[in-house]
């Protein structure tokens, strides 16, 4: 790579890193250092970002697209740990002593852009800049609370409620308001993905969605779910 192309690449990476919310307190030198330890991944649907047992040496930040992080049980059933959207992170276990990946990360969207950031580089910035470390810990704390709430939901709520809560949470976080009281959720989930994430069966997901559709609470096609009245989604 020629010096000019290298500088241009580093400049692009610095711009992308400076837009990340948990790096808002990083200074120019820290952003430049991180850019030198970051790679921009452009991925296609079903591409694997990392496999189980791969070395755990990077944190990933989704610029665009959707990523599924999952494991397979001893009976070959997929269990989805997280569905990661734009401006979210995954792979943060590399900052907490994880040596090898315990899960698989796979692209769900047709096209996704992801920043692959060196964990070693991030740790150096954390040491130098406590504000950045605090902002990042807040992100990790929010993920832990979300995981805890999901586990509680699986234990105490019935299957229908879990599927509906999945729709509500994704619509509130990633949906777009398109009418007076309508939310449009564009997604790349299969019904099996929803089942694996909510700890239900595909048949249950199909039944719940069809019931909501018959009640005119939602309409759906392969890649979109329109929630007509959020208040009635219960």
PDB file of N, CA and C in Angstrom, residues 68-133:
ATOM      1  N   UNK A  68     -25.616 -11.997  14.252  1.00  0.00           N
ATOM      2  CA  UNK A  68     -26.143 -12.974  15.210  1.00  0.00           C
ATOM      3  C   UNK A  68     -24.977 -13.648  15.922  1.00  0.00           C
ATOM      4  N   UNK A  69     -25.006 -13.621  17.249  1.00  0.00           N
ATOM      5  CA  UNK A  69     -23.995 -14.304  18.061  1.00  0.00           C
ATOM      6  C   UNK A  69     -24.690 -15.492  18.718  1.00  0.00           C
ATOM      7  N   UNK A  70     -24.204 -16.703  18.447  1.00  0.00           N
ATOM      8  CA  UNK A  70     -24.918 -17.892  18.902  1.00  0.00           C
ATOM      9  C   UNK A  70     -23.955 -19.007  19.297  1.00  0.00           C
ATOM     10  N   UNK A  71     -24.514 -19.995  19.995  1.00  0.00           N
ATOM     11  CA  UNK A  71     -23.795 -21.215  20.340  1.00  0.00           C
ATOM     12  C   UNK A  71     -24.692 -22.386  19.976  1.00  0.00           C
ATOM     13  N   UNK A  72     -24.100 -23.570  19.880  1.00  0.00           N
ATOM     14  CA  UNK A  72     -24.864 -24.780  19.610  1.00  0.00           C
ATOM     15  C   UNK A  72     -24.769 -25.708  20.821  1.00  0.00           C
ATOM     16  N   UNK A  73     -25.924 -26.171  21.284  1.00  0.00           N
ATOM     17  CA  UNK A  73     -25.958 -27.037  22.459  1.00  0.00           C
ATOM     18  C   UNK A  73     -25.512 -28.444  22.093  1.00  0.00           C
ATOM     19  N   UNK A  74     -25.408 -29.296  23.114  1.00  0.00           N
ATOM     20  CA  UNK A  74     -24.953 -30.672  22.888  1.00  0.00           C
ATOM     21  C   UNK A  74     -25.953 -31.478  22.064  1.00  0.00           C
ATOM     22  N   UNK A  75     -27.198 -30.969  21.926  1.00  0.00           N
ATOM     23  CA  UNK A  75     -28.188 -31.662  21.084  1.00  0.00           C
ATOM     24  C   UNK A  75     -28.307 -30.961  19.732  1.00  0.00           C
ATOM     25  N   UNK A  76     -27.284 -30.151  19.398  1.00  0.00           N
ATOM     26  CA  UNK A  76     -27.189 -29.479  18.098  1.00  0.00           C
ATOM     27  C   UNK A  76     -28.252 -28.409  17.903  1.00  0.00           C
ATOM     28  N   UNK A  77     -28.838 -27.917  18.986  1.00  0.00           N
ATOM     29  CA  UNK A  77     -29.805 -26.825  18.897  1.00  0.00           C
ATOM     30  C   UNK A  77     -29.059 -25.503  19.006  1.00  0.00           C
ATOM     31  N   UNK A  78     -29.415 -24.559  18.137  1.00  0.00           N
ATOM     32  CA  UNK A  78     -28.784 -23.245  18.192  1.00  0.00           C
ATOM     33  C   UNK A  78     -29.433 -22.405  19.286  1.00  0.00           C
ATOM     34  N   UNK A  79     -28.590 -21.760  20.073  1.00  0.00           N
ATOM     35  CA  UNK A  79     -29.051 -20.829  21.096  1.00  0.00           C
ATOM     36  C   UNK A  79     -28.456 -19.463  20.773  1.00  0.00           C
ATOM     37  N   UNK A  80     -29.312 -18.487  20.518  1.00  0.00           N
ATOM     38  CA  UNK A  80     -28.835 -17.157  20.143  1.00  0.00           C
ATOM     39  C   UNK A  80     -28.550 -16.351  21.403  1.00  0.00           C
ATOM     40  N   UNK A  81     -27.313 -15.942  21.559  1.00  0.00           N
ATOM     41  CA  UNK A  81     -26.941 -15.125  22.712  1.00  0.00           C
ATOM     42  C   UNK A  81     -27.307 -13.663  22.507  1.00  0.00           C
ATOM     43  N   UNK A  82     -27.134 -13.181  21.290  1.00  0.00           N
ATOM     44  CA  UNK A  82     -27.415 -11.772  21.032  1.00  0.00           C
ATOM     45  C   UNK A  82     -27.679 -11.552  19.551  1.00  0.00           C
ATOM     46  N   UNK A  83     -28.522 -10.578  19.273  1.00  0.00           N
ATOM     47  CA  UNK A  83     -28.694 -10.062  17.916  1.00  0.00           C
ATOM     48  C   UNK A  83     -28.226  -8.619  17.947  1.00  0.00           C
ATOM     49  N   UNK A  84     -27.180  -8.321  17.200  1.00  0.00           N
ATOM     50  CA  UNK A  84     -26.464  -7.056  17.321  1.00  0.00           C
ATOM     51  C   UNK A  84     -26.756  -6.177  16.110  1.00  0.00           C
ATOM     52  N   UNK A  85     -27.213  -4.964  16.370  1.00  0.00           N
ATOM     53  CA  UNK A  85     -27.564  -4.020  15.314  1.00  0.00           C
ATOM     54  C   UNK A  85     -26.504  -2.912  15.212  1.00  0.00           C
ATOM     55  N   UNK A  86     -26.777  -1.950  14.341  1.00  0.00           N
ATOM     56  CA  UNK A  86     -25.872  -0.813  14.143  1.00  0.00           C
ATOM     57  C   UNK A  86     -25.612  -0.089  15.464  1.00  0.00           C
ATOM     58  N   UNK A  87     -24.378   0.375  15.625  1.00  0.00           N
ATOM     59  CA  UNK A  87     -23.930   1.124  16.803  1.00  0.00           C
ATOM     60  C   UNK A  87     -23.888   0.276  18.065  1.00  0.00           C
ATOM     61  N   UNK A  88     -23.827  -1.045  17.893  1.00  0.00           N
ATOM     62  CA  UNK A  88     -23.689  -1.949  19.034  1.00  0.00           C
ATOM     63  C   UNK A  88     -22.387  -2.731  18.899  1.00  0.00           C
ATOM     64  N   UNK A  89     -21.927  -3.307  20.009  1.00  0.00           N
ATOM     65  CA  UNK A  89     -20.670  -4.049  20.018  1.00  0.00           C
ATOM     66  C   UNK A  89     -20.928  -5.531  20.262  1.00  0.00           C
ATOM     67  N   UNK A  90     -19.954  -6.342  19.878  1.00  0.00           N
ATOM     68  CA  UNK A  90     -19.937  -7.752  20.275  1.00  0.00           C
ATOM     69  C   UNK A  90     -18.482  -8.200  20.341  1.00  0.00           C
ATOM     70  N   UNK A  91     -18.268  -9.330  20.969  1.00  0.00           N
ATOM     71  CA  UNK A  91     -16.899  -9.830  21.115  1.00  0.00           C
ATOM     72  C   UNK A  91     -16.127  -9.192  22.245  1.00  0.00           C
ATOM     73  N   UNK A  92     -16.841  -8.492  23.165  1.00  0.00           N
ATOM     74  CA  UNK A  92     -16.149  -7.774  24.235  1.00  0.00           C
ATOM     75  C   UNK A  92     -15.525  -8.701  25.273  1.00  0.00           C
ATOM     76  N   UNK A  93     -15.809 -10.006  25.181  1.00  0.00           N
ATOM     77  CA  UNK A  93     -15.168 -10.955  26.089  1.00  0.00           C
ATOM     78  C   UNK A  93     -13.658 -10.947  25.975  1.00  0.00           C
ATOM     79  N   UNK A  94     -13.151 -10.496  24.832  1.00  0.00           N
ATOM     80  CA  UNK A  94     -11.701 -10.420  24.637  1.00  0.00           C
ATOM     81  C   UNK A  94     -11.047  -9.424  25.584  1.00  0.00           C
ATOM     82  N   UNK A  95     -11.846  -8.523  26.178  1.00  0.00           N
ATOM     83  CA  UNK A  95     -11.312  -7.562  27.141  1.00  0.00           C
ATOM     84  C   UNK A  95     -11.381  -8.096  28.568  1.00  0.00           C
ATOM     85  N   UNK A  96     -12.005  -9.251  28.737  1.00  0.00           N
ATOM     86  CA  UNK A  96     -12.288  -9.765  30.090  1.00  0.00           C
ATOM     87  C   UNK A  96     -11.644 -11.121  30.344  1.00  0.00           C
ATOM     88  N   UNK A  97     -10.546 -11.393  29.654  1.00  0.00           N
ATOM     89  CA  UNK A  97      -9.820 -12.627  29.913  1.00  0.00           C
ATOM     90  C   UNK A  97     -10.173 -13.788  29.009  1.00  0.00           C
ATOM     91  N   UNK A  98     -11.128 -13.627  28.107  1.00  0.00           N
ATOM     92  CA  UNK A  98     -11.468 -14.707  27.175  1.00  0.00           C
ATOM     93  C   UNK A  98     -10.311 -14.920  26.200  1.00  0.00           C
ATOM     94  N   UNK A  99      -9.838 -16.135  26.108  1.00  0.00           N
ATOM     95  CA  UNK A  99      -8.716 -16.451  25.219  1.00  0.00           C
ATOM     96  C   UNK A  99      -9.189 -16.967  23.864  1.00  0.00           C
ATOM     97  N   UNK A 100     -10.281 -17.744  23.886  1.00  0.00           N
ATOM     98  CA  UNK A 100     -10.854 -18.288  22.653  1.00  0.00           C
ATOM     99  C   UNK A 100     -12.345 -18.002  22.627  1.00  0.00           C
ATOM    100  N   UNK A 101     -12.871 -17.826  21.421  1.00  0.00           N
ATOM    101  CA  UNK A 101     -14.295 -17.547  21.288  1.00  0.00           C
ATOM    102  C   UNK A 101     -15.115 -18.761  21.720  1.00  0.00           C
ATOM    103  N   UNK A 102     -16.180 -18.490  22.457  1.00  0.00           N
ATOM    104  CA  UNK A 102     -17.081 -19.557  22.894  1.00  0.00           C
ATOM    105  C   UNK A 102     -18.354 -19.584  22.061  1.00  0.00           C
ATOM    106  N   UNK A 103     -18.425 -18.705  21.043  1.00  0.00           N
ATOM    107  CA  UNK A 103     -19.633 -18.586  20.237  1.00  0.00           C
ATOM    108  C   UNK A 103     -19.260 -18.378  18.771  1.00  0.00           C
ATOM    109  N   UNK A 104     -20.294 -18.276  17.952  1.00  0.00           N
ATOM    110  CA  UNK A 104     -20.138 -17.994  16.523  1.00  0.00           C
ATOM    111  C   UNK A 104     -20.821 -16.664  16.239  1.00  0.00           C
ATOM    112  N   UNK A 105     -20.178 -15.804  15.472  1.00  0.00           N
ATOM    113  CA  UNK A 105     -20.783 -14.539  15.057  1.00  0.00           C
ATOM    114  C   UNK A 105     -20.998 -14.580  13.549  1.00  0.00           C
ATOM    115  N   UNK A 106     -22.246 -14.379  13.127  1.00  0.00           N
ATOM    116  CA  UNK A 106     -22.609 -14.513  11.717  1.00  0.00           C
ATOM    117  C   UNK A 106     -23.442 -13.319  11.258  1.00  0.00           C
ATOM    118  N   UNK A 107     -23.180 -12.885  10.042  1.00  0.00           N
ATOM    119  CA  UNK A 107     -23.909 -11.766   9.455  1.00  0.00           C
ATOM    120  C   UNK A 107     -25.315 -12.206   9.054  1.00  0.00           C
ATOM    121  N   UNK A 108     -26.324 -11.380   9.392  1.00  0.00           N
ATOM    122  CA  UNK A 108     -27.692 -11.657   8.987  1.00  0.00           C
ATOM    123  C   UNK A 108     -28.154 -10.772   7.831  1.00  0.00           C
ATOM    124  N   UNK A 109     -27.607  -9.568   7.721  1.00  0.00           N
ATOM    125  CA  UNK A 109     -28.032  -8.636   6.678  1.00  0.00           C
ATOM    126  C   UNK A 109     -27.297  -8.909   5.369  1.00  0.00           C
ATOM    127  N   UNK A 110     -27.852  -8.376   4.266  1.00  0.00           N
ATOM    128  CA  UNK A 110     -27.208  -8.575   2.971  1.00  0.00           C
ATOM    129  C   UNK A 110     -25.816  -7.967   2.944  1.00  0.00           C
ATOM    130  N   UNK A 111     -25.696  -6.765   3.515  1.00  0.00           N
ATOM    131  CA  UNK A 111     -24.398  -6.097   3.579  1.00  0.00           C
ATOM    132  C   UNK A 111     -24.228  -5.498   4.965  1.00  0.00           C
ATOM    133  N   UNK A 112     -23.059  -5.682   5.516  1.00  0.00           N
ATOM    134  CA  UNK A 112     -22.761  -5.128   6.837  1.00  0.00           C
ATOM    135  C   UNK A 112     -21.345  -4.558   6.837  1.00  0.00           C
ATOM    136  N   UNK A 113     -21.174  -3.478   7.597  1.00  0.00           N
ATOM    137  CA  UNK A 113     -19.847  -2.911   7.821  1.00  0.00           C
ATOM    138  C   UNK A 113     -19.540  -2.972   9.310  1.00  0.00           C
ATOM    139  N   UNK A 114     -18.367  -3.502   9.613  1.00  0.00           N
ATOM    140  CA  UNK A 114     -18.001  -3.736  11.010  1.00  0.00           C
ATOM    141  C   UNK A 114     -16.567  -3.280  11.237  1.00  0.00           C
ATOM    142  N   UNK A 115     -16.348  -2.602  12.358  1.00  0.00           N
ATOM    143  CA  UNK A 115     -14.988  -2.254  12.758  1.00  0.00           C
ATOM    144  C   UNK A 115     -14.449  -3.348  13.670  1.00  0.00           C
ATOM    145  N   UNK A 116     -13.300  -3.891  13.297  1.00  0.00           N
ATOM    146  CA  UNK A 116     -12.620  -4.921  14.071  1.00  0.00           C
ATOM    147  C   UNK A 116     -11.468  -4.245  14.821  1.00  0.00           C
ATOM    148  N   UNK A 117     -11.687  -3.999  16.119  1.00  0.00           N
ATOM    149  CA  UNK A 117     -10.778  -3.178  16.912  1.00  0.00           C
ATOM    150  C   UNK A 117      -9.940  -4.061  17.830  1.00  0.00           C
ATOM    151  N   UNK A 118      -8.646  -3.861  17.819  1.00  0.00           N
ATOM    152  CA  UNK A 118      -7.741  -4.636  18.662  1.00  0.00           C
ATOM    153  C   UNK A 118      -8.073  -4.424  20.137  1.00  0.00           C
ATOM    154  N   UNK A 119      -8.276  -5.512  20.855  1.00  0.00           N
ATOM    155  CA  UNK A 119      -8.544  -5.417  22.298  1.00  0.00           C
ATOM    156  C   UNK A 119      -7.343  -4.857  23.035  1.00  0.00           C
ATOM    157  N   UNK A 120      -6.161  -5.235  22.586  1.00  0.00           N
ATOM    158  CA  UNK A 120      -4.942  -4.721  23.216  1.00  0.00           C
ATOM    159  C   UNK A 120      -4.858  -3.205  23.043  1.00  0.00           C
ATOM    160  N   UNK A 121      -5.224  -2.732  21.839  1.00  0.00           N
ATOM    161  CA  UNK A 121      -5.219  -1.292  21.592  1.00  0.00           C
ATOM    162  C   UNK A 121      -6.238  -0.566  22.456  1.00  0.00           C
ATOM    163  N   UNK A 122      -7.442  -1.133  22.581  1.00  0.00           N
ATOM    164  CA  UNK A 122      -8.462  -0.516  23.429  1.00  0.00           C
ATOM    165  C   UNK A 122      -8.017  -0.447  24.879  1.00  0.00           C
ATOM    166  N   UNK A 123      -7.398  -1.515  25.371  1.00  0.00           N
ATOM    167  CA  UNK A 123      -6.944  -1.533  26.758  1.00  0.00           C
ATOM    168  C   UNK A 123      -5.935  -0.412  27.022  1.00  0.00           C
ATOM    169  N   UNK A 124      -5.052  -0.159  26.059  1.00  0.00           N
ATOM    170  CA  UNK A 124      -4.065   0.920  26.222  1.00  0.00           C
ATOM    171  C   UNK A 124      -4.751   2.272  26.311  1.00  0.00           C
ATOM    172  N   UNK A 125      -5.784   2.474  25.506  1.00  0.00           N
ATOM    173  CA  UNK A 125      -6.523   3.732  25.561  1.00  0.00           C
ATOM    174  C   UNK A 125      -7.266   3.850  26.892  1.00  0.00           C
ATOM    175  N   UNK A 126      -7.832   2.742  27.389  1.00  0.00           N
ATOM    176  CA  UNK A 126      -8.524   2.768  28.674  1.00  0.00           C
ATOM    177  C   UNK A 126      -7.590   3.207  29.791  1.00  0.00           C
ATOM    178  N   UNK A 127      -6.357   2.700  29.751  1.00  0.00           N
ATOM    179  CA  UNK A 127      -5.379   3.055  30.785  1.00  0.00           C
ATOM    180  C   UNK A 127      -5.067   4.547  30.736  1.00  0.00           C
ATOM    181  N   UNK A 128      -4.962   5.095  29.531  1.00  0.00           N
ATOM    182  CA  UNK A 128      -4.608   6.498  29.353  1.00  0.00           C
ATOM    183  C   UNK A 128      -5.782   7.439  29.595  1.00  0.00           C
ATOM    184  N   UNK A 129      -7.002   6.962  29.317  1.00  0.00           N
ATOM    185  CA  UNK A 129      -8.163   7.853  29.330  1.00  0.00           C
ATOM    186  C   UNK A 129      -9.304   7.168  30.100  1.00  0.00           C
ATOM    187  N   UNK A 130      -9.441   7.533  31.352  1.00  0.00           N
ATOM    188  CA  UNK A 130     -10.459   6.918  32.191  1.00  0.00           C
ATOM    189  C   UNK A 130     -11.880   7.186  31.725  1.00  0.00           C
ATOM    190  N   UNK A 131     -12.112   8.339  31.083  1.00  0.00           N
ATOM    191  CA  UNK A 131     -13.460   8.671  30.605  1.00  0.00           C
ATOM    192  C   UNK A 131     -13.903   7.690  29.520  1.00  0.00           C
ATOM    193  N   UNK A 132     -12.978   7.312  28.633  1.00  0.00           N
ATOM    194  CA  UNK A 132     -13.299   6.347  27.586  1.00  0.00           C
ATOM    195  C   UNK A 132     -13.614   4.992  28.210  1.00  0.00           C
ATOM    196  N   UNK A 133     -12.807   4.593  29.198  1.00  0.00           N
ATOM    197  CA  UNK A 133     -13.040   3.312  29.876  1.00  0.00           C
ATOM    198  C   UNK A 133     -14.412   3.297  30.548  1.00  0.00           C
TER     199      UNK A 133
END
